[in-house]
Amino acid sequence: MTSNEHRFNLYVDDATAIYKRATEAKSSKNIIRLANKTLKNIDLATKLAPIIDAKEKIPYLNEFVTLSHALIAEAHYNNKDLKSAIEFFNFAQKSNKTTLGNQETYIRDCYILSRLMEIAKLQENWRISDKFAQKIFFSSKKLDDSYSLKAIKYLIKIKDVFIESKNLDFINKSYYEMLKICKKKEFLKENPKSVANIYDDYAKYLNIVLKKTKNAVKFYKKAESILEELDLKYEAQIIREKIEKISEKH
């Protein structure tokens, strides 16, 4: 092993250890300090990578860059410094594009964009929230079946933003993607309560917004059936009452 290779490994090892300490730190000040030390070590390792013919390792190193920037952003957010939080979440999003382009990349993208979306929501800027929500939508579609629950989590979040921004097209698209996941046997088997909740929510949307009462009843009944199978009698009864109310009006 050459001296440069040894230094490279030391920088990466130090970055890994310091990043772990940053995730465990209690105060925002220490989180920011340790995350910046991580970034410094990663920067030194990245500069050495071409010298030791290890350019292929740079995307892995950039994962630390992304995660460290996100840690700093969260620390600023907790300190109510939204301007700095936005700045570092943007840094995180930019560096994430230089990682491996795998499932973890898309998960990080959803997370970072969702935090930027939440900040825009706090500022009641629904145009910007909608912009981030649309980006999350396309990133969530790249997640494979093993991350279906994460995809659902983000689709629910963005659906609520689209409702606030009155973006009917993307409300429908978000529900379509959620229902597509819910139809998968494995997902239903592992997450029946989540599926029932989505069917319940979609039925409400069909009934109140789209005025499609027959379809609404159909999805309410699907939710009821799942809840009955789970022996959740109280929740199933609530669904039956919703069906009865619709039936009384029609």
Short mmCIF file of N, CA and C in Angstrom, two decimals, residues 79-202:
data_model
loop_
_atom_site.label_atom_id
_atom_site.label_comp_id
_atom_site.label_asym_id
_atom_site.label_seq_id
_atom_site.Cartn_x
_atom_site.Cartn_y
_atom_site.Cartn_z
N ASN A 79 -32.84 24.96 14.98
CA ASN A 79 -32.53 26.27 15.56
C ASN A 79 -33.42 27.38 14.99
N LYS A 80 -34.39 26.96 14.17
CA LYS A 80 -35.33 27.89 13.52
C LYS A 80 -34.64 28.87 12.55
N ASP A 81 -33.48 28.46 12.05
CA ASP A 81 -32.77 29.23 11.02
C ASP A 81 -33.13 28.61 9.67
N LEU A 82 -34.30 28.99 9.16
CA LEU A 82 -34.81 28.36 7.94
C LEU A 82 -33.98 28.70 6.72
N LYS A 83 -33.43 29.91 6.68
CA LYS A 83 -32.61 30.31 5.54
C LYS A 83 -31.40 29.39 5.40
N SER A 84 -30.70 29.12 6.52
CA SER A 84 -29.54 28.23 6.48
C SER A 84 -29.96 26.78 6.21
N ALA A 85 -31.10 26.39 6.76
CA ALA A 85 -31.61 25.04 6.52
C ALA A 85 -31.85 24.81 5.03
N ILE A 86 -32.48 25.78 4.39
CA ILE A 86 -32.73 25.68 2.95
C ILE A 86 -31.41 25.59 2.18
N GLU A 87 -30.45 26.42 2.57
CA GLU A 87 -29.14 26.44 1.90
C GLU A 87 -28.48 25.07 1.95
N PHE A 88 -28.47 24.45 3.14
CA PHE A 88 -27.76 23.18 3.28
C PHE A 88 -28.56 22.00 2.72
N PHE A 89 -29.88 22.07 2.76
CA PHE A 89 -30.66 21.03 2.09
C PHE A 89 -30.42 21.10 0.58
N ASN A 90 -30.26 22.31 0.05
CA ASN A 90 -29.94 22.45 -1.37
C ASN A 90 -28.56 21.88 -1.69
N PHE A 91 -27.60 22.12 -0.79
CA PHE A 91 -26.27 21.50 -0.96
C PHE A 91 -26.40 19.97 -0.98
N ALA A 92 -27.21 19.46 -0.06
CA ALA A 92 -27.40 18.01 0.03
C ALA A 92 -28.02 17.45 -1.24
N GLN A 93 -29.01 18.16 -1.75
CA GLN A 93 -29.67 17.70 -2.97
C GLN A 93 -28.70 17.69 -4.15
N LYS A 94 -27.87 18.73 -4.24
CA LYS A 94 -26.90 18.82 -5.34
C LYS A 94 -25.88 17.68 -5.27
N SER A 95 -25.33 17.41 -4.07
CA SER A 95 -24.32 16.36 -3.95
C SER A 95 -24.94 14.97 -4.12
N ASN A 96 -26.21 14.83 -3.76
CA ASN A 96 -26.87 13.54 -3.92
C ASN A 96 -26.93 13.10 -5.38
N LYS A 97 -26.95 14.07 -6.28
CA LYS A 97 -26.99 13.77 -7.71
C LYS A 97 -25.68 13.17 -8.19
N THR A 98 -24.63 13.29 -7.38
CA THR A 98 -23.32 12.77 -7.77
C THR A 98 -23.01 11.44 -7.06
N THR A 99 -24.03 10.84 -6.43
CA THR A 99 -23.84 9.53 -5.78
C THR A 99 -24.11 8.42 -6.79
N LEU A 100 -24.42 7.24 -6.32
CA LEU A 100 -24.45 6.06 -7.20
C LEU A 100 -25.66 5.97 -8.12
N GLY A 101 -26.69 6.77 -7.87
CA GLY A 101 -27.89 6.69 -8.69
C GLY A 101 -28.65 5.40 -8.47
N ASN A 102 -28.61 4.90 -7.23
CA ASN A 102 -29.32 3.66 -6.89
C ASN A 102 -30.55 3.96 -6.04
N GLN A 103 -31.13 2.94 -5.44
CA GLN A 103 -32.34 3.12 -4.63
C GLN A 103 -32.10 4.08 -3.45
N GLU A 104 -30.93 3.96 -2.84
CA GLU A 104 -30.61 4.85 -1.72
C GLU A 104 -30.54 6.30 -2.17
N THR A 105 -30.08 6.53 -3.38
CA THR A 105 -30.05 7.88 -3.93
C THR A 105 -31.46 8.45 -4.01
N TYR A 106 -32.41 7.64 -4.49
CA TYR A 106 -33.79 8.11 -4.64
C TYR A 106 -34.46 8.33 -3.29
N ILE A 107 -34.12 7.47 -2.32
CA ILE A 107 -34.67 7.64 -0.97
C ILE A 107 -34.17 8.95 -0.36
N ARG A 108 -32.86 9.21 -0.50
CA ARG A 108 -32.31 10.46 0.02
C ARG A 108 -32.94 11.65 -0.69
N ASP A 109 -33.16 11.52 -2.00
CA ASP A 109 -33.77 12.61 -2.76
C ASP A 109 -35.17 12.91 -2.23
N CYS A 110 -35.96 11.87 -1.99
CA CYS A 110 -37.30 12.07 -1.43
C CYS A 110 -37.23 12.76 -0.08
N TYR A 111 -36.31 12.31 0.75
CA TYR A 111 -36.16 12.89 2.10
C TYR A 111 -35.79 14.37 2.02
N ILE A 112 -34.75 14.69 1.24
CA ILE A 112 -34.28 16.08 1.15
C ILE A 112 -35.37 16.99 0.58
N LEU A 113 -35.99 16.55 -0.49
CA LEU A 113 -37.06 17.34 -1.11
C LEU A 113 -38.24 17.51 -0.17
N SER A 114 -38.53 16.46 0.62
CA SER A 114 -39.67 16.56 1.55
C SER A 114 -39.39 17.59 2.64
N ARG A 115 -38.13 17.71 3.05
CA ARG A 115 -37.77 18.71 4.06
C ARG A 115 -37.89 20.12 3.48
N LEU A 116 -37.45 20.30 2.24
CA LEU A 116 -37.60 21.59 1.58
C LEU A 116 -39.08 21.92 1.39
N MET A 117 -39.86 20.90 1.07
CA MET A 117 -41.31 21.08 0.92
C MET A 117 -41.95 21.49 2.24
N GLU A 118 -41.54 20.87 3.34
CA GLU A 118 -42.09 21.20 4.65
C GLU A 118 -41.77 22.64 5.04
N ILE A 119 -40.57 23.10 4.71
CA ILE A 119 -40.20 24.49 5.00
C ILE A 119 -41.07 25.44 4.20
N ALA A 120 -41.29 25.12 2.93
CA ALA A 120 -42.16 25.96 2.10
C ALA A 120 -43.59 25.97 2.65
N LYS A 121 -44.03 24.83 3.19
CA LYS A 121 -45.36 24.77 3.81
C LYS A 121 -45.43 25.67 5.04
N LEU A 122 -44.38 25.66 5.84
CA LEU A 122 -44.34 26.53 7.02
C LEU A 122 -44.46 27.99 6.62
N GLN A 123 -43.88 28.32 5.48
CA GLN A 123 -43.93 29.69 4.97
C GLN A 123 -45.20 29.96 4.17
N GLU A 124 -46.06 28.93 4.11
CA GLU A 124 -47.34 28.99 3.38
C GLU A 124 -47.13 29.38 1.92
N ASN A 125 -46.01 28.91 1.37
CA ASN A 125 -45.72 29.15 -0.04
C ASN A 125 -46.11 27.88 -0.80
N TRP A 126 -47.37 27.80 -1.20
CA TRP A 126 -47.89 26.57 -1.80
C TRP A 126 -47.38 26.35 -3.21
N ARG A 127 -46.97 27.42 -3.89
CA ARG A 127 -46.40 27.25 -5.23
C ARG A 127 -45.08 26.50 -5.15
N ILE A 128 -44.23 26.91 -4.20
CA ILE A 128 -42.93 26.24 -4.03
C ILE A 128 -43.13 24.83 -3.46
N SER A 129 -44.05 24.70 -2.51
CA SER A 129 -44.35 23.37 -1.95
C SER A 129 -44.77 22.41 -3.05
N ASP A 130 -45.62 22.90 -3.95
CA ASP A 130 -46.09 22.09 -5.07
C ASP A 130 -44.94 21.68 -5.98
N LYS A 131 -44.01 22.60 -6.18
CA LYS A 131 -42.85 22.30 -7.05
C LYS A 131 -42.02 21.15 -6.46
N PHE A 132 -41.77 21.23 -5.15
CA PHE A 132 -41.00 20.15 -4.51
C PHE A 132 -41.81 18.85 -4.48
N ALA A 133 -43.11 18.96 -4.26
CA ALA A 133 -43.97 17.77 -4.22
C ALA A 133 -43.93 17.03 -5.55
N GLN A 134 -43.92 17.77 -6.65
CA GLN A 134 -43.86 17.12 -7.96
C GLN A 134 -42.54 16.39 -8.15
N LYS A 135 -41.45 16.98 -7.66
CA LYS A 135 -40.14 16.31 -7.76
C LYS A 135 -40.13 15.03 -6.93
N ILE A 136 -40.74 15.09 -5.74
CA ILE A 136 -40.82 13.90 -4.90
C ILE A 136 -41.62 12.81 -5.61
N PHE A 137 -42.70 13.21 -6.26
CA PHE A 137 -43.53 12.25 -6.98
C PHE A 137 -42.69 11.43 -7.96
N PHE A 138 -41.87 12.11 -8.74
CA PHE A 138 -41.09 11.40 -9.77
C PHE A 138 -39.96 10.57 -9.13
N SER A 139 -39.39 11.04 -8.03
CA SER A 139 -38.37 10.24 -7.35
C SER A 139 -38.98 9.00 -6.70
N SER A 140 -40.16 9.16 -6.12
CA SER A 140 -40.81 8.02 -5.45
C SER A 140 -41.17 6.92 -6.45
N LYS A 141 -41.46 7.31 -7.68
CA LYS A 141 -41.79 6.31 -8.71
C LYS A 141 -40.59 5.43 -9.07
N LYS A 142 -39.39 5.89 -8.73
CA LYS A 142 -38.18 5.12 -9.04
C LYS A 142 -37.88 4.07 -7.97
N LEU A 143 -38.60 4.12 -6.85
CA LEU A 143 -38.35 3.15 -5.78
C LEU A 143 -38.94 1.80 -6.15
N ASP A 144 -38.20 0.74 -5.90
CA ASP A 144 -38.69 -0.59 -6.25
C ASP A 144 -39.58 -1.15 -5.13
N ASP A 145 -40.06 -2.37 -5.33
CA ASP A 145 -41.06 -2.96 -4.42
C ASP A 145 -40.58 -3.06 -2.98
N SER A 146 -39.28 -3.21 -2.78
CA SER A 146 -38.78 -3.35 -1.41
C SER A 146 -38.90 -2.05 -0.62
N TYR A 147 -39.16 -0.95 -1.31
CA TYR A 147 -39.30 0.34 -0.64
C TYR A 147 -40.72 0.91 -0.81
N SER A 148 -41.68 0.03 -1.04
CA SER A 148 -43.06 0.47 -1.29
C SER A 148 -43.64 1.28 -0.13
N LEU A 149 -43.32 0.88 1.10
CA LEU A 149 -43.85 1.59 2.26
C LEU A 149 -43.32 3.01 2.33
N LYS A 150 -42.04 3.19 2.00
CA LYS A 150 -41.46 4.53 1.94
C LYS A 150 -42.13 5.35 0.84
N ALA A 151 -42.35 4.73 -0.31
CA ALA A 151 -43.02 5.42 -1.42
C ALA A 151 -44.40 5.89 -1.00
N ILE A 152 -45.14 5.02 -0.33
CA ILE A 152 -46.48 5.37 0.16
C ILE A 152 -46.41 6.57 1.11
N LYS A 153 -45.44 6.54 2.02
CA LYS A 153 -45.29 7.62 3.00
C LYS A 153 -45.13 8.97 2.30
N TYR A 154 -44.28 9.00 1.27
CA TYR A 154 -44.05 10.25 0.56
C TYR A 154 -45.23 10.63 -0.33
N LEU A 155 -45.88 9.65 -0.92
CA LEU A 155 -47.05 9.93 -1.76
C LEU A 155 -48.19 10.54 -0.94
N ILE A 156 -48.36 10.08 0.29
CA ILE A 156 -49.39 10.65 1.17
C ILE A 156 -49.05 12.10 1.49
N LYS A 157 -47.77 12.35 1.80
CA LYS A 157 -47.35 13.72 2.12
C LYS A 157 -47.59 14.68 0.96
N ILE A 158 -47.20 14.26 -0.24
CA ILE A 158 -47.32 15.17 -1.37
C ILE A 158 -48.76 15.32 -1.81
N LYS A 159 -49.57 14.27 -1.62
CA LYS A 159 -50.99 14.36 -1.96
C LYS A 159 -51.64 15.49 -1.18
N ASP A 160 -51.30 15.60 0.09
CA ASP A 160 -51.86 16.66 0.94
C ASP A 160 -51.43 18.05 0.46
N VAL A 161 -50.19 18.15 -0.04
CA VAL A 161 -49.72 19.43 -0.59
C VAL A 161 -50.47 19.77 -1.87
N PHE A 162 -50.67 18.77 -2.72
CA PHE A 162 -51.40 19.01 -3.97
C PHE A 162 -52.84 19.44 -3.70
N ILE A 163 -53.40 18.92 -2.61
CA ILE A 163 -54.76 19.35 -2.24
C ILE A 163 -54.75 20.82 -1.86
N GLU A 164 -53.74 21.24 -1.09
CA GLU A 164 -53.64 22.65 -0.69
C GLU A 164 -53.39 23.56 -1.89
N SER A 165 -52.58 23.09 -2.84
CA SER A 165 -52.27 23.91 -4.02
C SER A 165 -53.31 23.75 -5.13
N LYS A 166 -54.31 22.90 -4.85
CA LYS A 166 -55.42 22.65 -5.80
C LYS A 166 -54.91 22.12 -7.14
N ASN A 167 -53.90 21.26 -7.06
CA ASN A 167 -53.32 20.65 -8.26
C ASN A 167 -54.01 19.30 -8.50
N LEU A 168 -55.17 19.35 -9.13
CA LEU A 168 -56.00 18.17 -9.31
C LEU A 168 -55.29 17.07 -10.10
N ASP A 169 -54.51 17.45 -11.09
CA ASP A 169 -53.80 16.48 -11.91
C ASP A 169 -52.88 15.61 -11.05
N PHE A 170 -52.09 16.25 -10.18
CA PHE A 170 -51.14 15.49 -9.37
C PHE A 170 -51.80 14.84 -8.15
N ILE A 171 -52.95 15.34 -7.73
CA ILE A 171 -53.70 14.61 -6.70
C ILE A 171 -54.08 13.24 -7.26
N ASN A 172 -54.64 13.25 -8.47
CA ASN A 172 -55.05 12.00 -9.12
C ASN A 172 -53.85 11.09 -9.38
N LYS A 173 -52.74 11.67 -9.81
CA LYS A 173 -51.54 10.88 -10.09
C LYS A 173 -51.00 10.24 -8.80
N SER A 174 -51.05 10.99 -7.70
CA SER A 174 -50.55 10.46 -6.42
C SER A 174 -51.42 9.30 -5.96
N TYR A 175 -52.74 9.48 -6.04
CA TYR A 175 -53.63 8.38 -5.66
C TYR A 175 -53.43 7.17 -6.56
N TYR A 176 -53.24 7.41 -7.84
CA TYR A 176 -53.04 6.30 -8.79
C TYR A 176 -51.82 5.47 -8.39
N GLU A 177 -50.72 6.15 -8.04
CA GLU A 177 -49.51 5.43 -7.65
C GLU A 177 -49.71 4.68 -6.34
N MET A 178 -50.43 5.30 -5.39
CA MET A 178 -50.70 4.63 -4.12
C MET A 178 -51.54 3.38 -4.33
N LEU A 179 -52.58 3.50 -5.14
CA LEU A 179 -53.46 2.36 -5.39
C LEU A 179 -52.73 1.24 -6.12
N LYS A 180 -51.81 1.63 -7.00
CA LYS A 180 -51.02 0.64 -7.73
C LYS A 180 -50.19 -0.19 -6.76
N ILE A 181 -49.63 0.46 -5.77
CA ILE A 181 -48.84 -0.25 -4.74
C ILE A 181 -49.75 -1.12 -3.89
N CYS A 182 -50.92 -0.58 -3.52
CA CYS A 182 -51.85 -1.32 -2.66
C CYS A 182 -52.37 -2.60 -3.31
N LYS A 183 -52.40 -2.63 -4.64
CA LYS A 183 -52.89 -3.81 -5.35
C LYS A 183 -51.91 -4.97 -5.32
N LYS A 184 -50.67 -4.69 -4.98
CA LYS A 184 -49.66 -5.75 -4.96
C LYS A 184 -49.91 -6.66 -3.75
N LYS A 185 -50.03 -7.94 -4.02
CA LYS A 185 -50.40 -8.91 -2.98
C LYS A 185 -49.45 -8.87 -1.79
N GLU A 186 -48.16 -8.79 -2.08
CA GLU A 186 -47.17 -8.81 -1.00
C GLU A 186 -47.32 -7.59 -0.10
N PHE A 187 -47.57 -6.43 -0.72
CA PHE A 187 -47.72 -5.20 0.08
C PHE A 187 -48.97 -5.28 0.94
N LEU A 188 -50.07 -5.76 0.36
CA LEU A 188 -51.31 -5.91 1.11
C LEU A 188 -51.14 -6.88 2.28
N LYS A 189 -50.42 -7.95 2.01
CA LYS A 189 -50.20 -8.96 3.05
C LYS A 189 -49.41 -8.39 4.22
N GLU A 190 -48.41 -7.57 3.92
CA GLU A 190 -47.53 -7.04 4.96
C GLU A 190 -48.05 -5.75 5.59
N ASN A 191 -48.92 -5.02 4.88
CA ASN A 191 -49.36 -3.71 5.37
C ASN A 191 -50.88 -3.52 5.21
N PRO A 192 -51.68 -4.46 5.72
CA PRO A 192 -53.13 -4.37 5.50
C PRO A 192 -53.77 -3.10 6.07
N LYS A 193 -53.33 -2.68 7.24
CA LYS A 193 -53.93 -1.47 7.85
C LYS A 193 -53.64 -0.23 7.01
N SER A 194 -52.42 -0.14 6.50
CA SER A 194 -52.06 0.99 5.63
C SER A 194 -52.92 1.00 4.38
N VAL A 195 -53.15 -0.17 3.80
CA VAL A 195 -53.99 -0.27 2.60
C VAL A 195 -55.41 0.16 2.92
N ALA A 196 -55.95 -0.30 4.04
CA ALA A 196 -57.30 0.08 4.45
C ALA A 196 -57.41 1.59 4.62
N ASN A 197 -56.41 2.21 5.23
CA ASN A 197 -56.41 3.66 5.43
C ASN A 197 -56.39 4.42 4.11
N ILE A 198 -55.61 3.90 3.16
CA ILE A 198 -55.53 4.55 1.84
C ILE A 198 -56.86 4.41 1.10
N TYR A 199 -57.47 3.22 1.16
CA TYR A 199 -58.77 3.03 0.52
C TYR A 199 -59.82 3.95 1.14
N ASP A 200 -59.79 4.09 2.45
CA ASP A 200 -60.71 4.97 3.17
C ASP A 200 -60.53 6.41 2.71
N ASP A 201 -59.28 6.86 2.65
CA ASP A 201 -58.97 8.24 2.25
C ASP A 201 -59.37 8.48 0.79
N TYR A 202 -59.07 7.51 -0.07
CA TYR A 202 -59.41 7.66 -1.49
C TYR A 202 -60.92 7.69 -1.69
#
